[in-house]
């Protein structure tokens, strides 16, 4: 109902009479008043003038589920949203929901995380109201061996959404980091629950530095606000990410891995570079020549031999 009331009042419009809204939405004046109070409590600035009605002055910068679903025309991504002021990690809850048969497209969102996690046992700094921290449940009908393509799909989708929504170009540092002007602004973490030959579900997690100020960021990282020179509307960026993720998911289903890999090749900052890749206790050095159909990186070593790497910590040497 809050979603509908906000649609009706939408920012910038003039006063709307309470009578008109309650008739339009089929609720009583008391019920409307109660919803308006709740919206005010959430930080919406709504003016109420006798005989004139209500007017929406401003909206708080929050990723409320009803804001994210408002005008989100996706078929499945974000159809169910679990929103929290804080969580230990959106991954933990999404993994639990996945095990409890939550539908594909279910989104877990938090305004901050106390134990946000990154790849390779690292943490993910998740300050409140600054970033976008989400986990999306997917139930792809692909083999577990093909699951890295979903990390690629997430990287491509976020890069495309950032371009579409903010006009900013960014690059994918294989396999899961998003960079702008040589600094990292987002990372992806994909976890799955699978049997030998069947994926039960995948949780696609992403952390994006959106409105962080420069001084709060560690060296080599940046935020979209820093890059754009102004604050970013997190709701509309997240909606665009959900749309692009869904589009690319359907593309993957209809055209296969190559369609996603092709996009990734053209957005990659790793291809063509000399790289050092650390995987567990060894490292591989060579030129990054291609991304394979399942998302693996093909590295040509000094010997001329091509080695495929499925994961690791990559350093671009030049
Ligand atoms: C990385 O760069 O290593 C990946 C970072 C992924 C962070 C996101 S934030 C939302 C989701 N919840 C987590 O705990 N981690 C991912």
Coordinates of C-alpha atoms and ligand atoms in Angstrom, one line a residue:
X1 CA 0.0 0.0 0.0
X2 CA 2.9 2.4 0.8
X3 CA 4.1 1.9 -2.7
X4 CA 0.7 2.9 -4.1
X5 CA 0.4 6.0 -1.8
X6 CA 3.9 7.2 -2.9
X7 CA 3.0 6.7 -6.5
X8 CA 0.0 8.8 -6.0
X9 CA 1.7 11.5 -4.2
X10 CA 4.8 11.4 -6.3
X11 CA 7.4 14.0 -5.5
X12 CA 7.0 17.4 -7.1
X13 CA 3.2 17.0 -7.6
X14 CA 0.9 19.4 -5.8
X15 CA -1.3 18.7 -2.9
X16 CA -3.7 15.8 -3.3
X17 CA -6.8 15.5 -1.2
X18 CA -7.0 12.7 1.3
X19 CA -10.5 11.9 0.0
X20 CA -9.2 11.5 -3.6
X21 CA -6.3 9.2 -2.5
X22 CA -8.5 7.0 -0.2
X23 CA -11.2 6.7 -2.9
X24 CA -8.6 5.9 -5.6
X25 CA -6.9 3.2 -3.4
X26 CA -10.1 1.8 -1.9
X27 CA -9.1 2.5 1.7
X28 CA -10.7 4.5 4.5
X29 CA -9.4 8.0 5.5
X30 CA -8.2 6.6 8.8
X31 CA -6.2 3.8 7.1
X32 CA -4.7 6.4 4.8
X33 CA -3.7 8.6 7.8
X34 CA -2.1 5.6 9.4
X35 CA 0.0 4.8 6.3
X36 CA 1.0 8.4 6.0
X37 CA 2.2 8.4 9.7
X38 CA 4.1 5.3 9.0
X39 CA 5.8 6.8 6.0
X40 CA 6.7 9.9 8.0
X41 CA 8.2 7.7 10.7
X42 CA 10.3 6.1 8.0
X43 CA 11.7 9.6 7.0
X44 CA 9.3 10.7 4.3
X45 CA 8.6 14.4 4.5
X46 CA 4.8 14.7 3.9
X47 CA 3.0 18.0 4.4
X48 CA -0.6 17.8 5.4
X49 CA -2.7 20.9 5.1
X50 CA -6.4 20.9 6.0
X51 CA -8.7 21.3 2.9
X52 CA -5.7 20.9 0.6
X53 CA -4.5 17.4 1.4
X54 CA -1.1 15.8 1.3
X55 CA 2.1 16.7 -0.5
X56 CA 5.3 14.6 -0.7
X57 CA 8.2 16.9 -0.1
X58 CA 11.2 14.5 0.1
X59 CA 12.0 10.8 0.3
X60 CA 14.7 9.4 2.6
X61 CA 17.8 7.8 1.0
X62 CA 16.8 4.2 1.9
X63 CA 16.5 1.0 -0.1
X64 CA 13.1 0.1 1.4
X65 CA 11.6 -3.0 -0.3
X66 CA 8.6 -1.0 -1.4
X67 CA 10.8 1.7 -3.0
X68 CA 12.8 -0.9 -4.9
X69 CA 9.7 -2.7 -6.1
X70 CA 8.0 0.6 -7.2
X71 CA 8.1 0.7 -11.0
X72 CA 10.4 -2.3 -11.1
X73 CA 9.2 -4.1 -14.2
X74 CA 11.1 -7.4 -13.9
X75 CA 9.7 -10.8 -14.3
X76 CA 11.5 -12.5 -11.4
X77 CA 14.5 -10.6 -10.0
X78 CA 13.5 -8.7 -6.9
X79 CA 9.9 -10.0 -6.9
X80 CA 10.4 -10.8 -3.3
X81 CA 12.6 -8.5 -1.2
X82 CA 13.9 -9.0 2.3
X83 CA 15.1 -5.6 3.6
X84 CA 17.1 -5.0 6.8
X85 CA 18.7 -2.0 8.4
X86 CA 21.7 -4.3 9.2
X87 CA 22.6 -8.0 8.9
X88 CA 25.7 -9.9 9.6
X89 CA 25.9 -10.8 5.9
X90 CA 23.2 -10.8 3.2
X91 CA 24.9 -14.0 2.0
X92 CA 24.1 -15.9 5.2
X93 CA 20.4 -15.1 5.1
X94 CA 20.1 -15.7 1.4
X95 CA 21.8 -19.2 1.8
X96 CA 19.2 -20.0 4.5
X97 CA 16.3 -18.8 2.4
X98 CA 17.6 -20.8 -0.5
X99 CA 17.5 -23.9 1.6
X100 CA 14.0 -23.1 2.7
X101 CA 12.9 -23.1 -1.0
X102 CA 12.6 -19.3 -1.6
X103 CA 11.8 -18.6 -5.2
X104 CA 14.5 -17.7 -7.7
X105 CA 14.8 -13.9 -7.9
X106 CA 14.4 -13.4 -4.1
X107 CA 16.6 -10.5 -3.0
X108 CA 18.2 -9.9 0.4
X109 CA 19.2 -6.3 1.0
X110 CA 20.9 -4.7 3.9
X111 CA 21.8 -1.1 4.6
X112 CA 24.9 -2.3 6.4
X113 CA 26.6 -5.5 7.3
X114 CA 28.5 -6.3 10.4
X115 CA 30.3 -9.3 8.8
X116 CA 30.2 -8.5 5.1
X117 CA 32.4 -11.0 3.4
X118 CA 34.4 -10.9 0.2
X119 CA 36.3 -13.6 -1.7
X120 CA 39.2 -15.5 -0.3
X121 CA 38.2 -15.1 3.3
X122 CA 38.3 -11.3 3.1
X123 CA 35.8 -8.9 4.6
X124 CA 33.6 -6.4 2.9
X125 CA 33.4 -3.0 4.5
X126 CA 29.7 -2.2 4.5
X127 CA 29.0 1.3 6.1
X128 CA 25.4 2.2 6.6
X129 CA 23.4 3.9 3.8
X130 CA 26.5 4.3 1.7
X131 CA 26.6 1.3 -0.5
X132 CA 24.4 -1.4 -2.1
X133 CA 24.8 -4.8 -0.4
X134 CA 22.7 -7.5 -1.8
X135 CA 22.3 -11.2 -2.4
X136 CA 20.1 -12.7 -5.1
X137 CA 18.9 -16.2 -5.1
X138 CA 19.0 -18.0 -8.5
X139 CA 18.0 -21.5 -9.5
X140 CA 19.8 -22.0 -12.8
X141 CA 19.4 -25.3 -14.7
X142 CA 23.1 -25.6 -15.4
X143 CA 25.8 -27.9 -14.2
X144 CA 27.8 -27.0 -11.1
X145 CA 30.9 -26.9 -13.3
X146 CA 29.3 -24.1 -15.2
X147 CA 28.5 -22.0 -12.2
X148 CA 31.4 -19.4 -12.6
X149 CA 29.4 -18.0 -15.5
X150 CA 27.1 -16.5 -12.9
X151 CA 29.9 -14.4 -11.4
X152 CA 30.6 -13.2 -15.0
X153 CA 26.9 -12.5 -15.5
X154 CA 26.8 -10.4 -12.3
X155 CA 29.9 -8.5 -13.3
X156 CA 28.6 -7.8 -16.8
X157 CA 25.1 -6.8 -15.4
X158 CA 26.4 -4.3 -12.8
X159 CA 28.9 -2.8 -15.3
X160 CA 26.0 -2.3 -17.8
X161 CA 23.7 -0.9 -15.2
X162 CA 26.3 1.6 -14.0
X163 CA 26.7 2.7 -17.6
X164 CA 23.0 2.9 -18.3
X165 CA 22.0 4.6 -15.0
X166 CA 25.0 7.0 -14.5
X167 CA 26.7 7.1 -17.9
X168 CA 29.9 5.8 -16.3
X169 CA 32.2 3.3 -18.0
X170 CA 33.8 0.6 -15.9
X171 CA 35.8 -2.5 -16.4
X172 CA 35.8 -6.1 -15.1
X173 CA 39.0 -7.3 -13.5
X174 CA 38.7 -11.0 -13.8
X175 CA 36.9 -12.7 -12.2
X176 CA 34.8 -10.6 -9.9
X177 CA 36.1 -7.1 -9.3
X178 CA 34.7 -3.9 -11.0
X179 CA 37.0 -1.1 -11.5
X180 CA 36.8 2.5 -12.6
X181 CA 39.9 4.6 -13.3
X182 CA 42.1 1.9 -11.9
X183 CA 40.2 1.7 -8.6
X184 CA 37.8 -0.9 -7.3
X185 CA 34.2 0.1 -6.7
X186 CA 32.4 -3.2 -6.5
X187 CA 33.0 -6.9 -5.8
X188 CA 31.0 -10.0 -6.5
X189 CA 30.8 -13.1 -4.4
X190 CA 28.9 -16.2 -5.7
X191 CA 28.1 -19.1 -3.4
X192 CA 26.1 -22.2 -4.3
X193 CA 24.4 -25.2 -2.8
X194 CA 24.8 -28.2 -5.2
X195 CA 25.0 -31.9 -5.6
X196 CA 27.5 -33.6 -7.8
X197 CA 25.6 -32.9 -11.0
X198 CA 22.9 -30.5 -10.0
X199 CA 22.7 -27.0 -8.6
X200 CA 20.1 -26.5 -6.0
X201 CA 20.5 -22.8 -5.9
X202 CA 23.1 -20.1 -6.3
X203 CA 23.4 -16.9 -4.3
X204 CA 24.8 -14.0 -6.2
X205 CA 26.1 -11.4 -3.9
X206 CA 27.4 -7.9 -4.7
X207 CA 28.8 -5.0 -2.7
X208 CA 29.0 -1.7 -4.4
X209 CA 30.6 1.5 -3.0
X210 CA 28.0 4.0 -4.0
X211 CA 27.9 7.2 -1.9
X212 CA 31.1 6.6 0.2
X213 CA 33.3 9.7 0.6
X214 CA 36.8 9.5 -0.5
X215 CA 38.3 9.8 2.9
X216 CA 36.4 6.8 4.2
X217 CA 37.7 4.5 1.4
X218 CA 40.9 2.5 1.5
X219 CA 43.6 3.2 -1.2
X220 CA 42.8 1.6 -4.5
X221 CA 39.1 1.8 -4.0
X222 CA 36.6 4.3 -5.1
X223 CA 32.9 5.0 -5.0
X224 CA 30.4 5.9 -7.7
X225 CA 29.8 9.3 -6.0
X226 CA 33.5 10.1 -6.2
X227 CA 33.6 9.1 -9.8
X228 CA 30.5 11.0 -10.8
X229 CA 31.1 14.0 -8.6
X230 CA 27.6 13.9 -7.1
X231 CA 25.5 11.6 -4.9
X232 CA 23.8 8.6 -6.6
X233 CA 20.2 7.5 -6.3
X234 CA 20.8 4.0 -4.9
X235 CA 17.2 2.8 -5.5
X236 CA 17.3 3.5 -9.2
X237 CA 20.8 2.0 -9.6
X238 CA 19.7 -1.1 -7.8
X239 CA 16.5 -1.4 -10.0
X240 CA 18.7 -1.1 -13.1
X241 CA 21.0 -3.8 -11.8
X242 CA 18.0 -6.1 -11.2
X243 CA 16.8 -5.4 -14.8
X244 CA 20.2 -6.1 -16.4
X245 CA 20.7 -9.2 -14.3
X246 CA 17.4 -10.6 -15.5
X247 CA 18.0 -9.6 -19.2
X248 CA 21.4 -11.3 -19.0
X249 CA 20.0 -14.4 -17.2
X250 CA 17.5 -14.8 -20.0
X251 CA 20.2 -14.3 -22.6
X252 CA 22.3 -17.0 -20.9
X253 CA 19.3 -19.3 -21.0
X254 CA 18.5 -18.7 -24.7
X255 CA 22.0 -18.2 -26.2
X256 CA 24.3 -20.0 -23.8
X257 CA 27.6 -19.0 -22.1
X258 CA 29.2 -17.5 -25.1
X259 CA 26.8 -14.5 -25.2
X260 CA 27.7 -13.5 -21.7
X261 CA 31.4 -14.2 -22.2
X262 CA 31.5 -12.1 -25.3
X263 CA 30.1 -9.1 -23.3
X264 CA 32.7 -9.8 -20.6
X265 CA 35.6 -9.9 -23.1
X266 CA 34.7 -6.4 -24.3
X267 CA 34.5 -5.1 -20.7
X268 CA 37.6 -6.9 -19.4
X269 CA 40.6 -5.0 -18.1
X270 CA 42.5 -8.2 -17.6
X271 CA 42.7 -9.5 -21.2
X272 CA 45.9 -8.5 -23.0
X273 CA 47.7 -7.8 -19.7
X274 CA 50.6 -9.6 -18.1
X275 CA 49.2 -11.2 -15.0
X276 CA 50.3 -13.0 -11.8
X277 CA 47.5 -15.2 -10.4
X278 CA 47.8 -16.5 -6.8
X279 CA 45.8 -19.7 -6.2
X280 CA 46.3 -21.2 -2.8
X281 CA 50.0 -21.9 -2.3
X282 CA 51.2 -21.5 -5.9
X283 CA 51.1 -18.7 -8.5
X284 CA 50.9 -18.6 -12.3
X285 CA 52.5 -15.9 -14.4
X286 CA 51.8 -15.1 -18.0
X287 CA 49.6 -13.1 -20.5
X288 CA 45.9 -13.2 -20.1
X289 CA 44.8 -14.2 -23.6
X290 CA 41.1 -15.1 -23.3
X291 CA 38.2 -15.9 -21.2
X292 CA 36.9 -19.4 -21.8
X293 CA 33.3 -20.4 -22.4
X294 CA 32.8 -21.3 -18.7
X295 CA 34.4 -18.1 -17.4
X296 CA 37.9 -19.5 -16.8
X297 CA 40.9 -17.3 -17.6
X298 CA 43.3 -18.6 -20.3
X299 CA 46.9 -17.6 -19.5
X300 CA 49.8 -18.0 -21.9
X301 CA 52.9 -18.9 -19.9
X302 CA 56.5 -18.1 -20.8
X303 CA 56.8 -21.6 -22.2
X304 CA 54.0 -20.9 -24.7
X305 CA 51.7 -23.3 -22.8
X306 CA 48.2 -22.1 -22.2
X307 CA 46.8 -22.7 -18.8
X308 CA 43.2 -22.3 -17.7
X309 CA 42.6 -20.7 -14.3
X310 CA 39.2 -20.9 -12.7
X311 CA 39.8 -18.7 -9.7
X312 CA 42.5 -16.8 -7.8
X313 CA 43.8 -13.4 -6.9
X314 CA 44.9 -11.6 -9.9
X315 CA 47.6 -8.9 -10.2
X316 CA 47.9 -6.9 -13.4
X317 CA 51.6 -6.5 -14.0
X318 CA 51.3 -4.1 -17.0
Ligands
LIG1 C1 34.9 -9.3 -3.2 O1 35.3 -8.3 -3.8 O2 35.7 -10.1 -2.6 C2 33.4 -9.7 -3.1 C3 32.7 -8.8 -2.2 C4 31.2 -9.1 -2.0 C5 30.5 -8.3 -1.0 C6 29.0 -8.5 -1.0 S1 28.2 -7.3 0.0 C7 26.7 -8.2 -0.2 C8 27.1 -9.7 0.0 N1 27.1 -10.0 1.4 C9 28.4 -10.3 1.8 O3 28.7 -10.6 2.9 N2 29.2 -10.2 0.7 C10 28.5 -9.8 -0.5

